[in-house]
Amino acid sequence: MTYCVGLWLRDGLVMLADTRTNAGVDNISTFSKMYTATAPGERMLCLMAAGNLAITQAVWNHLGEGVMLEDGRHTLFSVPTMFRAAQLVGAAIRAVYATDGPTLKAQGVGFDVSIMLGGQIAGGPVRLYLVYAAGNFIEATPDTPFLQIGEHKYGKPILDRALRHESSLEDGVKLTLVSMDSTLRSNLTVGMPLDLLVYEAGTQLIRTQRRITEEEPYFRELRESWSEALREAYRSMPGPDWA
Amino acid sequence: MTYCVGLWLRDGLVMLADTRTNAGVDNISTFSKMYTATAPGERMLCLMAAGNLAITQAVWNHLGEGVMLEDGRHTLFSVPTMFRAAQLVGAAIRAVYATDGPTLKAQGVGFDVSIMLGGQIAGGPVRLYLVYAAGNFIEATPDTPFLQIGEHKYGKPILDRALRHESSLEDGVKLTLVSMDSTLRSNLTVGMPLDLLVYEAGTQLIRTQRRITEEEPYFRELRESWSEALREAYRSMPGPDWA
């Protein structure tokens, strides 16, 4: 499995991915699930992928070599808008499906892939998409300013409770790391290290891109202080008068 | 779906169940998933069920009418130990499986049931079991003092972080309600009202059994103060110096 979360905030984007891949529980590896395509000052696109690793790597290669849209062959560096970029990712997924789908189906393997795409192209707004295995997609809105792929349930409650579109990028970093930590603690198929990207709206530049390892002091401190804060929080709440 | 959680604490048991059943998303109903069998001062047993409602109701009826064990027909009121009570629940599940299993399988419906059983019979310890669809079962231990059935992922992180076997019954009530609230907020197939039972070790009496509705002032206060405490907790944590 995988856990990736993307935040679509007023001030920009926060994107966080784990790096564990597994085939069963006795064959686990580390692969980055985050890809970027940037032309500083002109465009900043970040992708995160969940699902079958052969499929997600093939999609990434198709995107690199160019995929046909109605007006010709495009890459993430040539599409004029984020909407067209999301269409391009969808087209790349469908290209892989056309090649691999029938054989996978014949062998009883699902065509399992989902890709998150966030970014900004100069002149347009910041957008965050989730592209499905059929190549169709949805977009984050102010009502639901975060998207998740993979093992999303453990880390959802904290985002449902605390995250707003107006949250700062710094709060977004803390909340995605807490959401990821909740998932790491409860599910073996999501694992360290983590890939984090922070993007500030209007810059078309990556503000922060960081590989967070087990040894990262900030992450260790966050894990401990969050657990302590939760314990303090429930201790300080009054008990029911009927229990 | 369903969410039920049971805590096996030094001082006793806390058991909490939602009441939503659904067949698809357009046919939802309210059914209690908690059953008790008590002889005050002699035994206190509490069951919570997840899975196919026809199966769980059939199991409960078998338990009421008596199920054959090696030494004759028993009910939850006649078994001499909690271990034998768990065996009885397993035997009741297998009796339903013998009757309904083949037809369900022929129609492509899984035999989906899991039952949590907690309680104490005078002279023995407090025990908490999770009985599977095959009638086999596991038991909570000090390392993992809680068991869950149904939609367990959303509500697991808070228990993993905060619950200990040594936690008080009052803290257990707070933590199960917070764990349930996290699930209610994120998953439509788990719904109010809730059934809560608190048992104090050595009494063989129900200390508290309560139906918690949307209007319950304590639960409303807990939901709000918990969300506020979480927001306060992440705001008070330092940000990373690299973001």
Short mmCIF file of C-alpha atoms in Angstrom, two decimals:
data_model
loop_
_atom_site.label_atom_id
_atom_site.label_comp_id
_atom_site.label_asym_id
_atom_site.label_seq_id
_atom_site.Cartn_x
_atom_site.Cartn_y
_atom_site.Cartn_z
CA MET A 1 0.00 0.00 0.00
CA THR A 2 0.86 3.68 0.06
CA TYR A 3 -0.25 6.83 1.75
CA CYS A 4 -0.05 10.18 -0.05
CA VAL A 5 -1.81 13.37 0.99
CA GLY A 6 -2.02 16.72 -0.78
CA LEU A 7 -3.32 19.99 0.69
CA TRP A 8 -4.77 22.75 -1.47
CA LEU A 9 -4.35 25.86 0.66
CA ARG A 10 -4.92 29.55 0.05
CA ASP A 11 -1.15 30.08 0.26
CA GLY A 12 -0.08 27.09 -1.85
CA LEU A 13 0.37 23.33 -1.68
CA VAL A 14 1.73 20.79 0.77
CA MET A 15 2.31 17.30 -0.64
CA LEU A 16 3.56 14.31 1.34
CA ALA A 17 4.20 10.70 0.25
CA ASP A 18 5.55 7.62 1.96
CA THR A 19 8.04 5.42 0.08
CA ARG A 20 7.08 1.83 0.86
CA THR A 21 6.12 -0.62 -1.82
CA ASN A 22 5.22 -4.19 -1.06
CA ALA A 23 4.31 -7.39 -2.81
CA GLY A 24 2.86 -9.32 0.09
CA VAL A 25 4.31 -8.64 3.53
CA ASP A 26 7.62 -10.39 2.90
CA ASN A 27 8.81 -8.33 -0.04
CA ILE A 28 9.01 -4.65 0.80
CA SER A 29 11.12 -1.99 -0.88
CA THR A 30 11.65 1.75 -0.91
CA PHE A 31 10.60 3.70 -4.01
CA SER A 32 9.89 7.38 -4.28
CA LYS A 33 6.27 7.98 -5.24
CA MET A 34 6.75 11.70 -5.82
CA TYR A 35 7.71 13.22 -9.18
CA THR A 36 8.17 16.88 -10.07
CA ALA A 37 8.22 18.78 -13.35
CA THR A 38 9.38 22.36 -12.87
CA ALA A 39 10.45 25.28 -15.03
CA PRO A 40 11.36 27.82 -12.34
CA GLY A 41 9.15 30.91 -12.50
CA GLU A 42 7.00 29.39 -15.27
CA ARG A 43 5.54 26.14 -13.88
CA MET A 44 5.74 23.83 -10.85
CA LEU A 45 3.99 20.47 -11.05
CA CYS A 46 4.17 17.69 -8.47
CA LEU A 47 2.75 14.18 -8.88
CA MET A 48 2.28 11.44 -6.29
CA ALA A 49 1.26 7.92 -7.25
CA ALA A 50 -0.43 4.97 -5.53
CA GLY A 51 -1.15 1.50 -6.90
CA ASN A 52 0.73 -1.06 -8.94
CA LEU A 53 4.37 0.12 -9.22
CA ALA A 54 4.79 -1.16 -12.80
CA ILE A 55 1.79 0.91 -13.84
CA THR A 56 2.83 4.11 -12.04
CA GLN A 57 6.39 3.90 -13.42
CA ALA A 58 5.01 3.31 -16.94
CA VAL A 59 2.73 6.36 -16.57
CA TRP A 60 5.68 8.47 -15.51
CA ASN A 61 7.70 7.28 -18.54
CA HIS A 62 4.82 8.02 -20.92
CA LEU A 63 4.61 11.53 -19.47
CA GLY A 64 8.33 11.97 -20.03
CA GLU A 65 8.22 10.83 -23.66
CA GLY A 66 5.04 12.75 -24.44
CA VAL A 67 1.40 11.70 -24.78
CA MET A 68 -1.00 12.54 -27.62
CA LEU A 69 -3.81 14.97 -26.85
CA GLU A 70 -6.25 16.37 -29.41
CA ASP A 71 -3.82 19.12 -30.45
CA GLY A 72 -0.71 16.97 -30.67
CA ARG A 73 1.93 15.39 -28.45
CA HIS A 74 2.45 16.99 -25.04
CA THR A 75 4.55 16.64 -21.92
CA LEU A 76 4.01 18.21 -18.50
CA PHE A 77 6.33 21.00 -19.73
CA SER A 78 4.23 21.89 -22.78
CA VAL A 79 0.62 21.81 -21.58
CA PRO A 80 -0.72 25.38 -21.19
CA THR A 81 -2.92 24.89 -18.09
CA MET A 82 -3.21 22.65 -15.03
CA PHE A 83 -6.50 21.27 -16.38
CA ARG A 84 -4.67 20.16 -19.52
CA ALA A 85 -1.94 18.67 -17.32
CA ALA A 86 -4.56 16.58 -15.51
CA GLN A 87 -5.95 15.48 -18.89
CA LEU A 88 -2.42 14.53 -19.93
CA VAL A 89 -1.95 12.36 -16.84
CA GLY A 90 -5.31 10.73 -17.59
CA ALA A 91 -4.24 10.09 -21.18
CA ALA A 92 -0.95 8.55 -19.98
CA ILE A 93 -2.89 6.21 -17.67
CA ARG A 94 -5.16 5.19 -20.55
CA ALA A 95 -2.12 4.55 -22.75
CA VAL A 96 -0.75 2.13 -20.14
CA TYR A 97 -4.18 0.57 -19.77
CA ALA A 98 -4.36 -0.02 -23.53
CA THR A 99 -1.01 -1.84 -23.44
CA ASP A 100 -1.12 -3.72 -20.13
CA GLY A 101 -4.81 -3.81 -19.18
CA PRO A 102 -5.97 -6.85 -21.18
CA THR A 103 -3.11 -9.09 -19.98
CA LEU A 104 -3.46 -7.95 -16.38
CA LYS A 105 -7.18 -8.73 -16.57
CA ALA A 106 -6.53 -12.14 -18.12
CA GLN A 107 -4.18 -12.91 -15.23
CA GLY A 108 -6.67 -11.68 -12.62
CA VAL A 109 -4.68 -8.59 -11.60
CA GLY A 110 -6.61 -5.33 -11.17
CA PHE A 111 -5.54 -2.18 -13.02
CA ASP A 112 -4.81 -0.35 -9.80
CA VAL A 113 -3.45 3.20 -10.03
CA SER A 114 -4.34 6.67 -8.77
CA ILE A 115 -2.28 9.80 -9.19
CA MET A 116 -2.42 13.12 -7.41
CA LEU A 117 -1.32 16.17 -9.39
CA GLY A 118 -0.78 19.57 -7.81
CA GLY A 119 0.83 22.69 -9.14
CA GLN A 120 0.61 26.00 -10.92
CA ILE A 121 1.41 27.24 -14.41
CA ALA A 122 2.11 30.99 -14.68
CA GLY A 123 -1.08 32.93 -15.42
CA GLY A 124 -3.34 30.27 -13.90
CA PRO A 125 -4.39 29.31 -10.39
CA VAL A 126 -2.92 26.66 -8.09
CA ARG A 127 -4.87 23.42 -8.58
CA LEU A 128 -4.85 19.97 -7.00
CA TYR A 129 -6.29 16.95 -8.83
CA LEU A 130 -6.80 13.27 -8.16
CA VAL A 131 -6.67 11.21 -11.38
CA TYR A 132 -8.33 7.78 -11.26
CA ALA A 133 -7.43 4.54 -13.05
CA ALA A 134 -9.92 5.37 -15.83
CA GLY A 135 -8.09 8.64 -16.49
CA ASN A 136 -10.96 10.79 -15.18
CA PHE A 137 -10.29 13.12 -12.28
CA ILE A 138 -11.62 15.29 -9.45
CA GLU A 139 -10.27 18.53 -8.01
CA ALA A 140 -9.92 19.84 -4.45
CA THR A 141 -12.23 22.75 -3.54
CA PRO A 142 -12.51 25.05 -0.50
CA ASP A 143 -15.06 22.66 1.08
CA THR A 144 -12.61 19.75 0.97
CA PRO A 145 -9.13 21.22 0.65
CA PHE A 146 -7.24 17.92 0.84
CA LEU A 147 -7.01 14.78 -1.27
CA GLN A 148 -5.60 11.40 -0.29
CA ILE A 149 -4.58 8.26 -2.15
CA GLY A 150 -3.74 4.81 -0.83
CA GLU A 151 -4.25 3.88 2.82
CA HIS A 152 -6.25 6.99 3.69
CA LYS A 153 -8.49 6.09 6.63
CA TYR A 154 -6.10 6.31 9.61
CA GLY A 155 -4.92 9.81 8.72
CA LYS A 156 -8.27 11.30 7.72
CA PRO A 157 -9.83 12.24 11.10
CA ILE A 158 -7.15 14.81 12.00
CA LEU A 159 -7.51 16.48 8.59
CA ASP A 160 -11.32 16.45 8.81
CA ARG A 161 -11.15 18.12 12.19
CA ALA A 162 -8.31 20.60 11.85
CA LEU A 163 -7.52 21.51 8.25
CA ARG A 164 -9.06 24.51 6.50
CA HIS A 165 -8.31 25.98 3.07
CA GLU A 166 -7.13 29.04 5.03
CA SER A 167 -4.61 27.06 7.14
CA SER A 168 -1.03 28.29 6.75
CA LEU A 169 1.59 26.29 4.87
CA GLU A 170 3.41 25.67 8.16
CA ASP A 171 0.24 24.31 9.78
CA GLY A 172 -0.27 22.23 6.64
CA VAL A 173 3.19 20.68 7.05
CA LYS A 174 2.47 19.81 10.68
CA LEU A 175 -0.96 18.35 9.88
CA THR A 176 0.23 16.21 6.97
CA LEU A 177 3.08 14.85 9.11
CA VAL A 178 0.67 14.05 11.96
CA SER A 179 -1.75 12.43 9.48
CA MET A 180 1.13 10.36 8.06
CA ASP A 181 2.39 9.42 11.52
CA SER A 182 -1.07 8.10 12.47
CA THR A 183 -0.95 5.91 9.36
CA LEU A 184 2.64 4.72 9.90
CA ARG A 185 1.86 3.62 13.45
CA SER A 186 -1.20 1.59 12.48
CA ASN A 187 -0.34 0.10 9.08
CA LEU A 188 2.75 -1.87 8.14
CA THR A 189 2.36 -1.28 4.40
CA VAL A 190 3.11 2.44 4.76
CA GLY A 191 6.72 3.21 5.63
CA MET A 192 9.50 5.74 6.13
CA PRO A 193 11.27 7.70 4.72
CA LEU A 194 8.85 10.38 3.52
CA ASP A 195 8.96 12.82 0.61
CA LEU A 196 7.63 16.29 1.40
CA LEU A 197 7.09 19.18 -1.00
CA VAL A 198 5.90 22.69 -0.09
CA TYR A 199 4.85 25.14 -2.79
CA GLU A 200 4.01 28.82 -2.27
CA ALA A 201 1.33 30.17 -4.64
CA GLY A 202 2.46 32.59 -7.34
CA THR A 203 6.14 31.59 -7.35
CA GLN A 204 6.25 28.59 -9.73
CA LEU A 205 9.22 27.48 -7.61
CA ILE A 206 9.55 24.60 -5.14
CA ARG A 207 9.86 26.22 -1.72
CA THR A 208 10.85 23.04 0.12
CA GLN A 209 11.51 19.51 -1.08
CA ARG A 210 12.79 17.21 1.61
CA ARG A 211 13.39 13.52 2.26
CA ILE A 212 12.37 12.94 5.89
CA THR A 213 14.08 9.94 7.47
CA GLU A 214 13.63 8.17 10.81
CA GLU A 215 16.54 10.23 12.10
CA GLU A 216 15.02 13.63 11.23
CA PRO A 217 14.95 15.47 14.60
CA TYR A 218 11.87 17.53 13.76
CA PHE A 219 9.78 14.49 12.84
CA ARG A 220 10.83 12.64 15.99
CA GLU A 221 9.95 15.66 18.11
CA LEU A 222 6.61 16.05 16.31
CA ARG A 223 5.69 12.38 16.90
CA GLU A 224 6.45 12.61 20.59
CA SER A 225 4.93 16.00 21.24
CA TRP A 226 1.78 15.06 19.32
CA SER A 227 1.24 11.88 21.33
CA GLU A 228 1.86 13.83 24.53
CA ALA A 229 -0.54 16.60 23.43
CA LEU A 230 -3.26 14.02 22.73
CA ARG A 231 -2.80 12.40 26.12
CA GLU A 232 -2.92 15.82 27.77
CA ALA A 233 -6.03 16.72 25.74
CA TYR A 234 -8.12 13.76 26.82
CA ARG A 235 -6.91 13.97 30.41
CA SER A 236 -7.99 17.60 30.63
CA MET A 237 -11.49 16.92 29.27
CA PRO A 238 -14.18 16.45 31.92
CA GLY A 239 -15.58 12.95 32.33
CA PRO A 240 -19.33 12.29 31.97
CA ASP A 241 -21.33 12.78 35.16
CA TRP A 242 -23.14 9.47 34.50
CA ALA A 243 -20.11 7.14 34.17
CA MET B 1 -20.76 -1.26 8.20
CA THR B 2 -20.37 -0.99 11.94
CA TYR B 3 -17.85 0.20 14.46
CA CYS B 4 -17.57 -1.48 17.85
CA VAL B 5 -14.67 -1.11 20.27
CA GLY B 6 -13.98 -2.89 23.54
CA LEU B 7 -11.35 -1.97 26.15
CA TRP B 8 -9.88 -4.53 28.50
CA LEU B 9 -8.62 -2.42 31.41
CA ARG B 10 -7.15 -3.24 34.79
CA ASP B 11 -10.31 -1.83 36.42
CA GLY B 12 -12.84 -3.44 34.07
CA LEU B 13 -14.36 -3.09 30.61
CA VAL B 14 -15.63 -0.30 28.40
CA MET B 15 -17.66 -1.38 25.37
CA LEU B 16 -19.10 0.93 22.74
CA ALA B 17 -21.12 0.17 19.59
CA ASP B 18 -22.78 2.26 16.92
CA THR B 19 -26.29 1.31 15.74
CA ARG B 20 -26.29 1.79 11.96
CA THR B 21 -27.01 -1.04 9.58
CA ASN B 22 -27.09 -0.53 5.87
CA ALA B 23 -27.82 -2.45 2.70
CA GLY B 24 -26.22 -0.13 0.16
CA VAL B 25 -26.26 3.59 0.97
CA ASP B 26 -29.97 4.07 0.33
CA ASN B 27 -31.29 1.63 2.91
CA ILE B 28 -30.05 2.45 6.39
CA SER B 29 -31.65 1.49 9.69
CA THR B 30 -30.98 1.58 13.42
CA PHE B 31 -30.38 -1.72 15.21
CA SER B 32 -28.67 -2.25 18.53
CA LYS B 33 -25.53 -4.34 18.11
CA MET B 34 -25.00 -4.79 21.83
CA TYR B 35 -26.43 -7.68 23.83
CA THR B 36 -25.99 -8.43 27.51
CA ALA B 37 -26.48 -11.54 29.62
CA THR B 38 -26.25 -10.77 33.32
CA ALA B 39 -27.01 -12.52 36.60
CA PRO B 40 -26.18 -9.72 39.06
CA GLY B 41 -23.30 -10.62 41.34
CA GLU B 42 -22.73 -13.91 39.50
CA ARG B 43 -21.97 -13.01 35.87
CA MET B 44 -21.92 -10.05 33.49
CA LEU B 45 -21.43 -10.75 29.78
CA CYS B 46 -21.66 -8.21 26.98
CA LEU B 47 -21.59 -9.01 23.24
CA MET B 48 -21.20 -6.66 20.29
CA ALA B 49 -21.68 -7.83 16.70
CA ALA B 50 -20.55 -6.71 13.25
CA GLY B 51 -21.39 -8.16 9.85
CA ASN B 52 -24.52 -9.47 8.17
CA LEU B 53 -27.49 -8.59 10.39
CA ALA B 54 -29.38 -11.80 9.61
CA ILE B 55 -26.36 -13.79 10.79
CA THR B 56 -25.76 -11.80 13.98
CA GLN B 57 -29.44 -11.96 14.94
CA ALA B 58 -29.48 -15.72 14.26
CA VAL B 59 -26.38 -16.14 16.47
CA TRP B 60 -28.07 -14.25 19.28
CA ASN B 61 -31.18 -16.43 18.98
CA HIS B 62 -29.10 -19.63 19.04
CA LEU B 63 -27.37 -18.37 22.19
CA GLY B 64 -30.78 -17.71 23.77
CA GLU B 65 -32.15 -21.16 22.95
CA GLY B 66 -28.94 -22.95 23.91
CA VAL B 67 -26.10 -24.41 21.87
CA MET B 68 -24.58 -27.91 22.17
CA LEU B 69 -21.06 -28.10 23.60
CA GLU B 70 -19.24 -31.34 24.42
CA ASP B 71 -20.89 -31.59 27.84
CA GLY B 72 -24.41 -30.76 26.73
CA ARG B 73 -26.59 -27.79 25.84
CA HIS B 74 -25.50 -24.42 27.22
CA THR B 75 -26.52 -20.78 27.23
CA LEU B 76 -24.49 -17.75 28.28
CA PHE B 77 -26.09 -18.20 31.72
CA SER B 78 -24.90 -21.78 32.20
CA VAL B 79 -21.28 -21.80 30.95
CA PRO B 80 -18.87 -21.91 33.93
CA THR B 81 -16.07 -19.69 32.54
CA MET B 82 -15.53 -16.85 30.04
CA PHE B 83 -13.44 -19.18 27.89
CA ARG B 84 -16.40 -21.54 27.64
CA ALA B 85 -18.64 -18.55 26.84
CA ALA B 86 -16.35 -17.65 23.91
CA GLN B 87 -16.49 -21.28 22.75
CA LEU B 88 -20.28 -21.11 22.99
CA VAL B 89 -20.40 -18.00 20.79
CA GLY B 90 -18.13 -19.77 18.31
CA ALA B 91 -20.40 -22.83 18.34
CA ALA B 92 -23.45 -20.61 17.75
CA ILE B 93 -21.72 -19.00 14.75
CA ARG B 94 -20.89 -22.45 13.34
CA ALA B 95 -24.52 -23.54 13.84
CA VAL B 96 -25.69 -20.59 11.73
CA TYR B 97 -22.96 -21.32 9.20
CA ALA B 98 -24.15 -24.94 8.91
CA THR B 99 -27.70 -23.73 8.16
CA ASP B 100 -27.16 -20.62 6.05
CA GLY B 101 -23.56 -20.88 4.80
CA PRO B 102 -24.09 -23.11 1.73
CA THR B 103 -26.97 -21.04 0.34
CA LEU B 104 -25.19 -17.74 1.00
CA LYS B 105 -22.14 -19.11 -0.81
CA ALA B 106 -24.25 -20.32 -3.74
CA GLN B 107 -25.69 -16.81 -4.03
CA GLY B 108 -22.27 -15.16 -3.82
CA VAL B 109 -22.79 -13.61 -0.38
CA GLY B 110 -19.93 -13.88 2.11
CA PHE B 111 -20.48 -15.33 5.59
CA ASP B 112 -19.58 -12.07 7.27
CA VAL B 113 -19.76 -11.91 11.06
CA SER B 114 -17.50 -11.05 13.98
CA ILE B 115 -18.52 -10.84 17.62
CA MET B 116 -16.81 -9.25 20.57
CA LEU B 117 -17.47 -10.82 23.96
CA GLY B 118 -16.43 -9.21 27.21
CA GLY B 119 -17.32 -9.99 30.79
CA GLN B 120 -16.67 -11.80 34.02
CA ILE B 121 -18.07 -14.86 35.76
CA ALA B 122 -17.64 -14.97 39.54
CA GLY B 123 -14.40 -16.72 40.49
CA GLY B 124 -12.71 -15.96 37.16
CA PRO B 125 -10.97 -12.94 35.64
CA VAL B 126 -12.38 -10.25 33.35
CA ARG B 127 -11.81 -11.30 29.73
CA LEU B 128 -12.40 -9.76 26.33
CA TYR B 129 -12.60 -11.91 23.18
CA LEU B 130 -13.07 -11.38 19.47
CA VAL B 131 -14.81 -14.34 17.84
CA TYR B 132 -14.37 -14.71 14.07
CA ALA B 133 -16.72 -16.06 11.41
CA ALA B 134 -15.09 -19.51 11.70
CA GLY B 135 -15.94 -19.60 15.41
CA ASN B 136 -12.28 -19.31 16.49
CA PHE B 137 -11.25 -16.38 18.65
CA ILE B 138 -8.51 -14.17 20.08
CA GLU B 139 -8.26 -12.42 23.43
CA ALA B 140 -7.06 -8.97 24.47
CA THR B 141 -3.81 -8.88 26.47
CA PRO B 142 -1.90 -6.12 28.29
CA ASP B 143 0.15 -5.42 25.13
CA THR B 144 -2.99 -4.66 23.11
CA PRO B 145 -5.76 -3.89 25.56
CA PHE B 146 -8.41 -3.05 22.99
CA LEU B 147 -10.26 -4.93 20.26
CA GLN B 148 -12.27 -3.50 17.37
CA ILE B 149 -14.73 -4.88 14.85
CA GLY B 150 -16.14 -3.31 11.70
CA GLU B 151 -14.84 0.00 10.35
CA HIS B 152 -11.81 0.14 12.64
CA LYS B 153 -9.19 2.25 10.85
CA TYR B 154 -10.35 5.82 11.54
CA GLY B 155 -10.59 5.29 15.28
CA LYS B 156 -7.42 3.25 15.78
CA PRO B 157 -4.68 5.95 15.92
CA ILE B 158 -6.01 7.61 19.08
CA LEU B 159 -6.22 4.23 20.86
CA ASP B 160 -2.74 3.23 19.66
CA ARG B 161 -1.32 6.46 21.03
CA ALA B 162 -3.22 7.00 24.25
CA LEU B 163 -4.75 3.81 25.66
CA ARG B 164 -3.00 1.62 28.22
CA HIS B 165 -4.26 -1.41 30.14
CA GLU B 166 -3.77 0.78 33.23
CA SER B 167 -5.98 3.61 31.91
CA SER B 168 -8.94 4.38 34.19
CA LEU B 169 -12.51 3.45 33.23
CA GLU B 170 -13.31 7.16 32.91
CA ASP B 171 -10.39 7.71 30.52
CA GLY B 172 -11.54 4.60 28.66
CA VAL B 173 -15.02 6.11 28.19
CA LYS B 174 -13.51 9.34 26.85
CA LEU B 175 -11.14 7.52 24.50
CA THR B 176 -13.77 5.17 23.06
CA LEU B 177 -16.09 8.13 22.45
CA VAL B 178 -13.29 10.08 20.73
CA SER B 179 -12.39 6.98 18.67
CA MET B 180 -16.07 6.58 17.69
CA ASP B 181 -16.42 10.27 16.87
CA SER B 182 -13.43 10.09 14.51
CA THR B 183 -15.18 7.22 12.73
CA LEU B 184 -18.61 8.89 12.63
CA ARG B 185 -17.17 12.03 11.05
CA SER B 186 -15.36 10.17 8.29
CA ASN B 187 -17.64 7.24 7.42
CA LEU B 188 -21.34 7.35 6.56
CA THR B 189 -21.93 3.67 7.30
CA VAL B 190 -21.32 4.19 11.03
CA GLY B 191 -24.06 6.17 12.77
CA MET B 192 -25.61 7.48 15.96
CA PRO B 193 -27.04 6.69 18.47
CA LEU B 194 -24.39 4.75 20.39
CA ASP B 195 -24.64 1.99 22.99
CA LEU B 196 -22.13 2.24 25.83
CA LEU B 197 -21.49 -0.23 28.62
CA VAL B 198 -19.05 0.20 31.52
CA TYR B 199 -18.18 -2.74 33.78
CA GLU B 200 -16.14 -2.57 36.98
CA ALA B 201 -14.04 -5.67 37.64
CA GLY B 202 -15.16 -7.93 40.50
CA THR B 203 -18.76 -6.74 40.66
CA GLN B 204 -20.55 -8.90 38.05
CA LEU B 205 -22.91 -5.92 37.69
CA ILE B 206 -23.31 -3.44 34.85
CA ARG B 207 -22.02 -0.13 36.20
CA THR B 208 -23.32 1.98 33.31
CA GLN B 209 -25.37 1.09 30.26
CA ARG B 210 -26.43 4.09 28.23
CA ARG B 211 -27.90 4.96 24.84
CA ILE B 212 -26.03 8.07 23.68
CA THR B 213 -28.03 10.17 21.20
CA GLU B 214 -27.13 13.21 19.10
CA GLU B 215 -28.71 15.35 21.83
CA GLU B 216 -26.54 13.97 24.67
CA PRO B 217 -24.89 17.11 26.13
CA TYR B 218 -21.73 15.29 27.23
CA PHE B 219 -21.07 13.79 23.79
CA ARG B 220 -21.63 17.16 22.07
CA GLU B 221 -19.25 18.82 24.52
CA LEU B 222 -16.67 16.06 24.03
CA ARG B 223 -16.80 16.38 20.21
CA GLU B 224 -16.29 20.12 20.35
CA SER B 225 -13.66 20.20 23.07
CA TRP B 226 -11.71 17.38 21.39
CA SER B 227 -11.62 19.17 18.05
CA GLU B 228 -10.58 22.37 19.82
CA ALA B 229 -7.90 20.52 21.81
CA LEU B 230 -6.46 19.03 18.59
CA ARG B 231 -6.37 22.42 16.89
CA GLU B 232 -4.68 23.89 19.96
CA ALA B 233 -2.22 20.98 20.06
CA TYR B 234 -0.95 21.39 16.51
CA ARG B 235 -0.87 25.19 16.78
CA SER B 236 1.30 24.98 19.88
CA MET B 237 3.83 22.61 18.27
CA PRO B 238 6.88 24.31 16.78
CA GLY B 239 7.15 24.33 13.00
CA PRO B 240 10.19 22.84 11.26
CA ASP B 241 13.09 25.24 10.83
CA TRP B 242 13.44 24.10 7.20
CA ALA B 243 9.87 24.77 5.95
#
